[in-house]
Amino acid sequence: MTTKKENSSLASSVIWTPTTIQEALAKKKEFGADACFISGGTLLQLQWENGNKVPKNLISLQLIQKMQGIEVERDHDCKVLSIGALSTLATCQNHSLVTMERKLLSEVVKHIAAPAVRNQATIGGNIAGRSGDVIPALLVMDAEISLCNKVSSLKKSVWSWLKDKEDQQDDLLTQVHLPINEQERNMHYFYKKIGRREAFTAAIVTVAGSMSLNELGELDHVRLAVGGGDNLPHRLKATERLFKGEKLSTVTWKEVYSSILKEFLPTTDAFLSADYRKKVAAHIIISELQELVFPSLK
């Protein structure tokens, strides 16, 4: 049952507390642009403090049980680690299933905000903001998300969701899905977040990558993703293709570097130029890939 509470700290807003996904969607349909979903609220609070308008209606998701919990499920013939969107970043960092099956996610959230914030902020909120530091890591893990709206529910890759230009304000992100298969056992990952102060400010640039070697000794399943600040995280697809069929000894690193500079199109802001962000991302990716390929270099 949906309940209504007046919010003393946000005097002009009303907080609604639905207990099911259907009730939450009904409230969003009822109030439209005058409402938004809220869980941990850490990102929204920051946006409001920076002058963004506070909606008249806040639809709290905290009581929705179906958006909580972490478990391993079966999806056809594959195992999937399913994470409820209301799972806090601290839970994602420390949960035994995450550390055992998808350790990269556990490592990533250590670099997001301060411990007190991680205890409140949710993985769903970090993703829904479309610029969260966790997104590049999800992209290289081929993550999917479950979405519900007033018309339908569907599952789609994080990559395709980010590319979708349609209005998604009414979509409710309910779960995150990370595939688990035998190939993953042979995957190598990296993640780097570079910021003026690592935990407390928006990242200058965030990069993530994955790769493995096939039975012929060729680089396989190479995934590279970048983000940071207000830049929409995305895969570096053209750069990834440069590794297809290559062996460790045949990679042309100068070509890889040039491709990253061409493909990564960050914004310039009051603090840093786009060119600087490009070069930082390229240097990190090259360094991390070479470390995966040639561990003795470091």
Tab-separated table of C-alpha atoms in Angstrom:
chain	number	residue	atom	x	y	z
A	1	MET	CA	0.000	0.000	0.000
A	2	THR	CA	1.277	3.461	-0.899
A	3	THR	CA	1.586	5.921	1.967
A	4	LYS	CA	2.113	9.668	1.923
A	5	LYS	CA	4.465	11.685	4.130
A	6	GLU	CA	5.188	15.375	4.328
A	7	ASN	CA	8.915	16.095	4.160
A	8	SER	CA	10.074	18.694	6.667
A	9	SER	CA	13.494	19.144	5.050
A	10	LEU	CA	11.941	19.639	1.620
A	11	ALA	CA	8.857	21.549	2.687
A	12	SER	CA	7.391	21.870	-0.793
A	13	SER	CA	7.628	18.136	-1.569
A	14	VAL	CA	5.526	15.129	-0.674
A	15	ILE	CA	7.168	11.716	-0.246
A	16	TRP	CA	5.205	8.692	-1.449
A	17	THR	CA	6.229	5.242	-0.192
A	18	PRO	CA	4.861	2.504	-2.463
A	19	THR	CA	5.507	-1.116	-1.514
A	20	THR	CA	5.370	-2.606	-5.023
A	21	ILE	CA	6.825	-1.745	-8.410
A	22	GLN	CA	3.304	-1.375	-9.811
A	23	GLU	CA	2.370	1.190	-7.154
A	24	ALA	CA	5.540	3.179	-7.834
A	25	LEU	CA	4.829	3.254	-11.571
A	26	ALA	CA	1.224	4.280	-10.923
A	27	LYS	CA	2.399	7.257	-8.870
A	28	LYS	CA	4.837	8.290	-11.602
A	29	LYS	CA	2.035	8.087	-14.156
A	30	GLU	CA	-0.231	10.133	-11.890
A	31	PHE	CA	2.216	12.989	-11.308
A	32	GLY	CA	4.344	12.824	-14.458
A	33	ALA	CA	7.053	15.482	-14.622
A	34	ASP	CA	6.126	16.670	-11.120
A	35	ALA	CA	7.556	13.466	-9.612
A	36	CYS	CA	10.773	11.478	-9.548
A	37	PHE	CA	11.876	8.130	-8.151
A	38	ILE	CA	14.282	8.254	-5.220
A	39	SER	CA	16.189	5.576	-3.314
A	40	GLY	CA	19.366	6.556	-1.455
A	41	GLY	CA	18.969	10.103	-2.736
A	42	THR	CA	22.656	11.018	-2.553
A	43	LEU	CA	22.981	12.150	-6.176
A	44	LEU	CA	19.624	13.925	-6.209
A	45	GLN	CA	20.496	15.750	-2.989
A	46	LEU	CA	23.711	17.009	-4.569
A	47	GLN	CA	21.828	18.160	-7.665
A	48	TRP	CA	19.270	20.007	-5.549
A	49	GLU	CA	22.017	21.692	-3.539
A	50	ASN	CA	23.465	22.870	-6.857
A	51	GLY	CA	20.204	24.578	-7.777
A	52	ASN	CA	18.221	21.924	-9.622
A	53	LYS	CA	14.482	22.080	-9.009
A	54	VAL	CA	13.103	19.723	-6.368
A	55	PRO	CA	10.027	17.849	-7.696
A	56	LYS	CA	6.734	18.312	-5.891
A	57	ASN	CA	6.446	14.547	-5.418
A	58	LEU	CA	9.222	12.136	-4.430
A	59	ILE	CA	8.465	8.454	-4.958
A	60	SER	CA	10.580	6.546	-2.444
A	61	LEU	CA	11.500	3.019	-3.517
A	62	GLN	CA	12.909	1.858	-0.195
A	63	LEU	CA	9.988	-0.429	0.740
A	64	ILE	CA	9.875	-2.386	-2.530
A	65	GLN	CA	11.133	-5.873	-1.680
A	66	LYS	CA	11.466	-7.011	-5.306
A	67	MET	CA	14.182	-4.394	-5.865
A	68	GLN	CA	16.337	-5.690	-3.022
A	69	GLY	CA	18.699	-8.611	-2.553
A	70	ILE	CA	21.578	-10.254	-4.417
A	71	GLU	CA	21.417	-13.810	-5.775
A	72	VAL	CA	22.692	-16.123	-8.497
A	73	GLU	CA	19.972	-17.071	-10.998
A	74	ARG	CA	19.664	-19.171	-14.130
A	75	ASP	CA	19.043	-17.457	-17.468
A	76	HIS	CA	18.600	-20.297	-19.964
A	77	ASP	CA	21.937	-22.164	-19.807
A	78	CYS	CA	23.892	-19.376	-18.120
A	79	LYS	CA	24.327	-18.306	-14.536
A	80	VAL	CA	23.660	-14.653	-13.776
A	81	LEU	CA	24.426	-12.578	-10.702
A	82	SER	CA	21.277	-10.504	-10.168
A	83	ILE	CA	21.550	-7.430	-7.961
A	84	GLY	CA	18.511	-5.520	-6.771
A	85	ALA	CA	18.671	-1.863	-7.755
A	86	LEU	CA	18.162	-0.854	-4.107
A	87	SER	CA	21.340	-2.651	-3.020
A	88	THR	CA	23.665	-0.087	-1.488
A	89	LEU	CA	27.162	0.399	-2.836
A	90	ALA	CA	28.485	-0.876	0.498
A	91	THR	CA	26.482	-4.072	0.044
A	92	CYS	CA	27.872	-4.495	-3.476
A	93	GLN	CA	31.362	-4.021	-2.075
A	94	ASN	CA	31.060	-6.592	0.705
A	95	HIS	CA	28.475	-9.192	-0.336
A	96	SER	CA	29.997	-12.669	-0.588
A	97	LEU	CA	28.387	-13.438	-3.963
A	98	VAL	CA	29.804	-10.252	-5.479
A	99	THR	CA	33.307	-10.792	-4.131
A	100	MET	CA	33.244	-14.416	-5.284
A	101	GLU	CA	31.567	-14.126	-8.698
A	102	ARG	CA	32.175	-10.518	-9.798
A	103	LYS	CA	35.087	-9.157	-7.804
A	104	LEU	CA	35.584	-6.226	-10.196
A	105	LEU	CA	32.323	-4.662	-9.018
A	106	SER	CA	33.428	-4.988	-5.402
A	107	GLU	CA	36.725	-3.272	-6.235
A	108	VAL	CA	35.037	-0.497	-8.209
A	109	VAL	CA	32.660	0.657	-5.492
A	110	LYS	CA	35.571	1.113	-3.075
A	111	HIS	CA	36.494	4.168	-5.155
A	112	ILE	CA	33.033	5.746	-5.126
A	113	ALA	CA	32.409	8.449	-2.518
A	114	ALA	CA	33.049	8.077	1.214
A	115	PRO	CA	32.011	5.055	3.329
A	116	ALA	CA	29.035	6.911	4.821
A	117	VAL	CA	27.748	7.693	1.330
A	118	ARG	CA	28.279	4.108	0.153
A	119	ASN	CA	26.103	2.964	3.039
A	120	GLN	CA	23.228	5.018	1.615
A	121	ALA	CA	23.767	5.321	-2.143
A	122	THR	CA	22.367	2.496	-4.291
A	123	ILE	CA	23.718	0.821	-7.388
A	124	GLY	CA	20.454	1.628	-9.175
A	125	GLY	CA	20.852	5.317	-8.434
A	126	ASN	CA	24.459	5.320	-9.618
A	127	ILE	CA	23.375	3.820	-12.923
A	128	ALA	CA	20.156	5.791	-13.388
A	129	GLY	CA	22.061	9.072	-13.271
A	130	ARG	CA	23.760	7.884	-16.500
A	131	SER	CA	27.186	9.195	-15.456
A	132	GLY	CA	27.923	7.034	-12.406
A	133	ASP	CA	31.435	5.724	-11.871
A	134	VAL	CA	30.194	2.137	-11.785
A	135	ILE	CA	28.933	2.253	-15.393
A	136	PRO	CA	32.253	1.781	-17.278
A	137	ALA	CA	32.866	-1.383	-15.245
A	138	LEU	CA	29.366	-2.652	-16.031
A	139	LEU	CA	29.981	-2.039	-19.728
A	140	VAL	CA	33.096	-4.221	-19.830
A	141	MET	CA	31.276	-6.949	-17.872
A	142	ASP	CA	28.457	-7.003	-20.492
A	143	ALA	CA	25.930	-6.153	-17.785
A	144	GLU	CA	22.197	-5.967	-18.388
A	145	ILE	CA	19.489	-4.119	-16.490
A	146	SER	CA	15.799	-4.809	-15.949
A	147	LEU	CA	13.481	-1.866	-16.598
A	148	CYS	CA	9.781	-1.438	-15.925
A	149	ASN	CA	7.392	1.255	-17.106
A	150	LYS	CA	3.630	1.682	-17.326
A	151	VAL	CA	3.522	-0.278	-20.596
A	152	SER	CA	6.010	-3.128	-20.261
A	153	SER	CA	9.028	-4.628	-18.561
A	154	LEU	CA	12.190	-5.572	-20.393
A	155	LYS	CA	15.830	-6.472	-20.013
A	156	LYS	CA	18.512	-4.736	-22.061
A	157	SER	CA	22.252	-4.290	-22.028
A	158	VAL	CA	23.654	-1.261	-20.242
A	159	TRP	CA	25.359	-0.383	-23.533
A	160	SER	CA	22.099	-0.276	-25.530
A	161	TRP	CA	20.296	1.552	-22.711
A	162	LEU	CA	22.911	4.317	-22.710
A	163	LYS	CA	22.627	4.692	-26.487
A	164	ASP	CA	18.825	4.906	-26.382
A	165	LYS	CA	17.815	8.510	-27.077
A	166	GLU	CA	14.164	8.038	-26.125
A	167	ASP	CA	12.785	9.659	-22.997
A	168	GLN	CA	13.407	7.260	-20.110
A	169	GLN	CA	12.131	9.398	-17.245
A	170	ASP	CA	9.227	7.022	-16.581
A	171	ASP	CA	11.370	3.869	-16.641
A	172	LEU	CA	12.137	2.246	-13.301
A	173	LEU	CA	15.435	0.365	-13.092
A	174	THR	CA	14.748	-2.675	-10.906
A	175	GLN	CA	17.719	-5.040	-11.240
A	176	VAL	CA	21.274	-5.337	-12.545
A	177	HIS	CA	22.404	-8.608	-14.146
A	178	LEU	CA	26.031	-9.726	-14.507
A	179	PRO	CA	26.683	-12.876	-16.566
A	180	ILE	CA	28.731	-15.675	-15.033
A	181	ASN	CA	30.256	-18.273	-17.351
A	182	GLU	CA	33.401	-20.318	-17.827
A	183	GLN	CA	34.909	-17.703	-20.128
A	184	GLU	CA	34.749	-15.235	-17.250
A	185	ARG	CA	37.174	-17.392	-15.282
A	186	ASN	CA	39.854	-16.532	-17.849
A	187	MET	CA	39.043	-12.844	-18.122
A	188	HIS	CA	41.390	-10.095	-16.961
A	189	TYR	CA	39.938	-6.769	-15.850
A	190	PHE	CA	41.092	-3.308	-14.879
A	191	TYR	CA	39.393	-0.190	-13.551
A	192	LYS	CA	40.832	3.262	-12.847
A	193	LYS	CA	39.182	6.409	-11.589
A	194	ILE	CA	41.214	9.611	-11.754
A	195	GLY	CA	39.919	12.611	-9.821
A	196	ARG	CA	41.144	15.710	-8.060
A	197	ARG	CA	40.271	13.908	-4.821
A	198	GLU	CA	39.466	10.310	-5.581
A	199	ALA	CA	36.485	9.715	-3.337
A	200	PHE	CA	34.822	13.082	-2.977
A	201	THR	CA	34.625	14.741	-6.388
A	202	ALA	CA	33.452	13.873	-9.869
A	203	ALA	CA	36.096	11.902	-11.739
A	204	ILE	CA	38.328	13.573	-14.304
A	205	VAL	CA	38.114	10.314	-16.207
A	206	THR	CA	37.030	6.766	-15.412
A	207	VAL	CA	38.203	3.829	-17.515
A	208	ALA	CA	37.593	0.093	-17.428
A	209	GLY	CA	38.690	-2.795	-19.582
A	210	SER	CA	38.608	-6.549	-20.013
A	211	MET	CA	40.412	-9.096	-22.165
A	212	SER	CA	41.277	-12.766	-22.452
A	213	LEU	CA	43.410	-15.016	-24.645
A	214	ASN	CA	41.902	-17.772	-26.789
A	215	GLU	CA	43.434	-21.185	-27.470
A	216	LEU	CA	45.476	-19.708	-30.354
A	217	GLY	CA	47.058	-17.110	-28.099
A	218	GLU	CA	45.020	-14.316	-29.676
A	219	LEU	CA	43.451	-11.461	-27.760
A	220	ASP	CA	39.763	-12.130	-27.325
A	221	HIS	CA	36.710	-10.475	-25.798
A	222	VAL	CA	38.408	-7.092	-25.480
A	223	ARG	CA	36.133	-4.486	-23.902
A	224	LEU	CA	37.122	-0.866	-23.246
A	225	ALA	CA	34.893	1.767	-21.647
A	226	VAL	CA	35.367	5.376	-20.576
A	227	GLY	CA	33.408	7.925	-18.578
A	228	GLY	CA	33.947	10.476	-15.852
A	229	GLY	CA	32.466	13.811	-14.878
A	230	ASP	CA	29.483	14.770	-17.014
A	231	ASN	CA	30.617	12.571	-19.895
A	232	LEU	CA	28.222	9.795	-20.868
A	233	PRO	CA	30.048	6.479	-20.326
A	234	HIS	CA	30.494	4.457	-23.489
A	235	ARG	CA	32.391	1.604	-25.099
A	236	LEU	CA	35.354	2.295	-27.390
A	237	LYS	CA	34.130	-0.083	-30.078
A	238	ALA	CA	36.517	0.987	-32.855
A	239	THR	CA	39.507	0.647	-30.559
A	240	GLU	CA	38.320	-2.768	-29.393
A	241	ARG	CA	38.268	-3.993	-32.993
A	242	LEU	CA	41.994	-3.259	-33.349
A	243	PHE	CA	42.729	-6.191	-31.042
A	244	LYS	CA	40.621	-8.768	-32.883
A	245	GLY	CA	42.797	-11.660	-34.038
A	246	GLU	CA	45.977	-10.042	-32.731
A	247	LYS	CA	48.553	-11.848	-30.639
A	248	LEU	CA	50.396	-10.226	-27.773
A	249	SER	CA	53.438	-9.601	-29.935
A	250	THR	CA	51.549	-7.994	-32.829
A	251	VAL	CA	49.555	-5.238	-31.096
A	252	THR	CA	50.401	-1.808	-32.525
A	253	TRP	CA	50.163	0.341	-29.410
A	254	LYS	CA	50.596	3.647	-31.260
A	255	GLU	CA	47.558	2.796	-33.365
A	256	VAL	CA	45.601	1.911	-30.230
A	257	TYR	CA	46.589	5.216	-28.617
A	258	SER	CA	45.535	7.218	-31.689
A	259	SER	CA	42.232	5.372	-31.881
A	260	ILE	CA	41.397	6.202	-28.261
A	261	LEU	CA	42.112	9.895	-28.867
A	262	LYS	CA	39.833	9.827	-31.898
A	263	GLU	CA	36.986	7.832	-30.359
A	264	PHE	CA	36.765	9.340	-26.864
A	265	LEU	CA	34.982	12.695	-27.148
A	266	PRO	CA	34.841	14.198	-23.635
A	267	THR	CA	33.642	17.678	-22.796
A	268	THR	CA	35.705	20.679	-21.786
A	269	ASP	CA	34.743	22.313	-18.507
A	270	ALA	CA	36.017	25.118	-16.280
A	271	PHE	CA	38.726	22.856	-14.865
A	272	LEU	CA	39.993	20.632	-17.681
A	273	SER	CA	40.130	20.550	-21.457
A	274	ALA	CA	38.768	17.730	-23.560
A	275	ASP	CA	42.262	17.078	-24.945
A	276	TYR	CA	43.624	16.568	-21.448
A	277	ARG	CA	40.904	14.047	-20.612
A	278	LYS	CA	41.572	12.216	-23.891
A	279	LYS	CA	45.278	11.868	-23.168
A	280	VAL	CA	44.719	10.773	-19.578
A	281	ALA	CA	42.286	8.077	-20.727
A	282	ALA	CA	44.594	6.885	-23.506
A	283	HIS	CA	47.646	6.662	-21.233
A	284	ILE	CA	45.726	4.741	-18.574
A	285	ILE	CA	44.209	2.273	-21.032
A	286	ILE	CA	47.544	1.590	-22.744
A	287	SER	CA	49.323	1.190	-19.412
A	288	GLU	CA	46.689	-1.135	-17.972
A	289	LEU	CA	46.445	-3.291	-21.099
A	290	GLN	CA	50.205	-3.644	-21.251
A	291	GLU	CA	50.222	-4.629	-17.587
A	292	LEU	CA	47.641	-7.335	-18.331
A	293	VAL	CA	49.680	-8.536	-21.305
A	294	PHE	CA	53.154	-8.073	-19.835
A	295	PRO	CA	52.854	-8.146	-16.006
A	296	SER	CA	56.617	-7.895	-15.571
A	297	LEU	CA	56.571	-4.322	-16.930
A	298	LYS	CA	55.492	-3.004	-13.501
